[in-house]
Coordinates of C-alpha atoms in Angstrom, one line a residue:
X1 CA 0.0 0.0 0.0
X2 CA 2.9 2.4 0.8
X3 CA 4.6 1.6 -2.5
X4 CA 1.3 2.3 -4.4
X5 CA 1.1 5.6 -2.5
X6 CA 4.6 6.5 -3.7
X7 CA 3.5 6.0 -7.3
X8 CA 0.5 8.3 -6.8
X9 CA -2.3 5.7 -6.4
X10 CA -5.1 6.8 -4.1
X11 CA -4.7 4.1 -1.5
X12 CA -7.7 5.4 0.6
X13 CA -10.2 4.4 -2.1
X14 CA -8.3 1.2 -2.7
X15 CA -8.5 0.3 1.0
X16 CA -12.2 1.3 1.2
X17 CA -13.0 -0.8 -1.9
X18 CA -11.2 -3.8 -0.4
X19 CA -13.0 -3.3 2.9
X20 CA -16.4 -3.2 1.3
X21 CA -15.5 -6.2 -0.9
X22 CA -14.4 -8.1 2.2
X23 CA -17.6 -7.4 4.0
X24 CA -19.7 -8.6 1.0
X25 CA -17.6 -11.8 0.8
X26 CA -17.8 -12.3 4.5
X27 CA -21.7 -12.1 4.4
X28 CA -21.7 -14.6 1.5
X29 CA -19.3 -17.0 3.2
X30 CA -21.2 -16.7 6.5
X31 CA -24.4 -18.1 4.8
X32 CA -22.4 -21.0 3.2
X33 CA -20.6 -21.8 6.5
X34 CA -23.9 -21.8 8.4
X35 CA -25.5 -24.2 5.8
X36 CA -22.4 -26.5 6.0
X37 CA -22.3 -26.6 9.8
X38 CA -26.1 -27.2 9.9
X39 CA -25.7 -30.0 7.3
X40 CA -23.0 -31.7 9.4
X41 CA -25.2 -31.5 12.6
X42 CA -28.2 -32.9 10.7
X43 CA -26.1 -35.9 9.7
X44 CA -24.4 -36.3 13.1
X45 CA -27.7 -36.0 15.0
X46 CA -29.5 -38.4 12.6
X47 CA -32.5 -36.0 12.5
X48 CA -33.7 -37.5 9.2
X49 CA -32.5 -39.8 6.4
X50 CA -33.3 -40.2 2.7
X51 CA -36.7 -41.7 2.4
X52 CA -38.1 -40.4 5.7
X53 CA -41.5 -38.8 5.7
X54 CA -41.0 -35.4 7.2
X55 CA -42.3 -31.9 7.7
X56 CA -39.4 -29.3 7.6
X57 CA -40.2 -25.7 8.0
X58 CA -43.9 -26.4 7.2
X59 CA -43.0 -28.3 3.9
X60 CA -44.1 -31.9 4.0
X61 CA -42.9 -34.8 1.9
X62 CA -40.3 -37.5 1.6
X63 CA -36.6 -36.7 1.9
X64 CA -34.9 -37.1 -1.5
X65 CA -31.4 -35.9 -0.7
X66 CA -29.3 -34.5 2.2
X67 CA -26.4 -32.4 0.9
X68 CA -23.9 -30.4 2.9
X69 CA -25.7 -27.2 2.1
X70 CA -29.3 -28.2 1.5
X71 CA -32.0 -30.8 1.9
X72 CA -34.4 -31.8 -0.9
X73 CA -37.9 -32.9 -0.1
X74 CA -40.3 -34.3 -2.6
X75 CA -43.8 -33.1 -1.8
X76 CA -46.8 -35.5 -1.9
X77 CA -47.9 -33.6 -5.0
X78 CA -44.5 -34.5 -6.7
X79 CA -42.9 -31.1 -6.4
X80 CA -39.2 -31.0 -5.2
X81 CA -38.4 -28.5 -2.6
X82 CA -34.8 -27.4 -1.7
X83 CA -34.3 -26.0 1.8
X84 CA -30.9 -24.6 2.8
X85 CA -29.7 -26.4 5.9
X86 CA -29.0 -23.2 7.8
X87 CA -32.6 -22.1 7.5
X88 CA -34.1 -25.2 9.0
X89 CA -35.8 -24.4 12.3
X90 CA -38.4 -27.2 12.8
X91 CA -38.3 -30.9 11.8
X92 CA -41.1 -33.4 12.3
X93 CA -40.0 -36.9 11.4
X94 CA -42.8 -39.4 10.9
X95 CA -40.4 -42.2 10.2
X96 CA -38.8 -42.3 13.7
X97 CA -40.5 -44.5 16.2
X98 CA -44.1 -45.7 16.5
X99 CA -46.8 -43.3 15.2
X100 CA -50.3 -42.6 16.5
X101 CA -53.2 -41.9 14.1
X102 CA -56.7 -40.8 14.9
X103 CA -59.6 -41.8 12.6
X104 CA -62.8 -39.8 13.0
X105 CA -66.4 -40.4 12.0
X106 CA -69.4 -38.1 12.1
X107 CA -72.8 -39.5 13.1
X108 CA -76.2 -38.0 13.8
X109 CA -76.4 -36.6 17.3
X110 CA -78.8 -39.4 18.5
X111 CA -76.5 -42.3 17.5
X112 CA -76.1 -45.1 20.0
X113 CA -72.5 -44.4 21.2
X114 CA -72.4 -47.7 23.2
X115 CA -73.2 -49.7 20.1
X116 CA -70.4 -47.9 18.2
X117 CA -68.0 -48.7 21.0
X118 CA -68.9 -52.4 20.9
X119 CA -68.4 -52.5 17.1
X120 CA -65.0 -50.8 17.4
X121 CA -63.9 -53.1 20.2
X122 CA -65.1 -56.3 18.4
X123 CA -63.3 -55.4 15.2
X124 CA -60.1 -53.9 16.6
X125 CA -58.6 -57.4 17.4
X126 CA -59.3 -58.7 13.9
X127 CA -57.8 -55.6 12.4
X128 CA -54.6 -55.9 14.5
X129 CA -54.3 -59.6 13.6
X130 CA -54.5 -58.8 9.8
X131 CA -51.9 -56.0 10.0
X132 CA -48.5 -56.8 11.5
X133 CA -47.5 -53.1 11.3
X134 CA -50.2 -52.3 13.9
X135 CA -48.5 -51.9 17.4
X136 CA -51.6 -51.6 19.5
X137 CA -55.2 -52.6 18.7
X138 CA -57.4 -49.6 17.6
X139 CA -59.5 -48.3 20.5
X140 CA -62.4 -46.0 21.0
X141 CA -60.9 -42.6 21.8
X142 CA -64.1 -40.9 22.6
X143 CA -66.6 -38.4 21.5
X144 CA -64.4 -35.5 20.4
X145 CA -67.2 -33.0 19.4
X146 CA -70.9 -32.5 19.9
X147 CA -72.9 -30.1 17.8
X148 CA -76.7 -29.6 17.5
X149 CA -77.0 -32.1 14.6
X150 CA -73.9 -34.3 14.8
X151 CA -71.3 -35.9 17.1
X152 CA -67.7 -36.7 16.1
X153 CA -66.2 -40.0 17.3
X154 CA -62.5 -40.8 17.2
X155 CA -60.6 -44.1 17.1
X156 CA -56.9 -44.1 18.0
X157 CA -54.4 -46.4 16.4
X158 CA -50.6 -47.0 16.9
X159 CA -48.5 -48.1 13.9
X160 CA -44.9 -48.9 13.1
X161 CA -43.0 -46.0 11.5
X162 CA -44.1 -45.0 8.0
X163 CA -47.1 -47.3 8.0
X164 CA -49.5 -45.0 9.9
X165 CA -51.2 -43.5 6.8
X166 CA -52.0 -46.8 5.1
X167 CA -53.2 -48.3 8.4
X168 CA -55.3 -45.2 9.1
X169 CA -56.9 -45.5 5.6
X170 CA -57.5 -49.2 5.9
X171 CA -59.0 -48.8 9.4
X172 CA -61.4 -46.0 8.2
X173 CA -62.6 -48.2 5.2
X174 CA -63.0 -51.3 7.4
X175 CA -64.9 -49.6 10.2
X176 CA -67.1 -47.9 7.6
X177 CA -68.1 -51.3 6.3
X178 CA -68.7 -52.6 9.8
X179 CA -70.9 -49.7 10.7
X180 CA -72.9 -50.2 7.5
X181 CA -73.3 -53.9 8.3
X182 CA -74.6 -53.0 11.8
X183 CA -77.0 -50.4 10.3
X184 CA -75.3 -47.5 11.9
X185 CA -76.6 -44.3 10.2
X186 CA -74.0 -41.8 9.1
X187 CA -74.5 -38.1 9.2
X188 CA -76.4 -36.6 6.3
X189 CA -75.9 -32.9 5.9
X190 CA -78.9 -30.7 5.2
X191 CA -78.6 -27.6 3.2
X192 CA -76.6 -25.0 5.2
X193 CA -75.2 -27.6 7.6
X194 CA -71.4 -27.9 7.9
X195 CA -68.9 -29.9 9.9
X196 CA -66.5 -27.8 11.8

């Protein structure tokens, strides 16, 4: 810098330019370093793996790739979302441990709740025996909502990781058939009615 000054080069503007350039580079590098460190901790902490069903920063889907700087998630609609690792604040992993599902049904308010309990109880053992991914037999969870024209009844179900959605769907279909066989009437909405 001193030598450049001797030759008449304005060193103040050169130093200022170098300083501003250094700050810009530092901010750019800071983001990259944050992403890299976050990527390392994601891998070390085993927060999620390729193929896991997750919700990351409100984006849900299946993990396609975990790179040092970002994570790619394929949404259930087929879209591919790329999230920088440094921006990840919340991770929900549905592929770790056993998963609980809740299946709900709406019936007219005067339905025989005790009869519904018996149907669920009678069928839950059969359902569990047919599905080796079910951890605990489905059970009557209770009446979760009462309105002037309907009640909502819930059934809980515990499944092995990544099987909860298929088990939930199957249980809903099978219980629907059982209720129909037992002449349990389902809610019929009148004009203007809605389920909350």
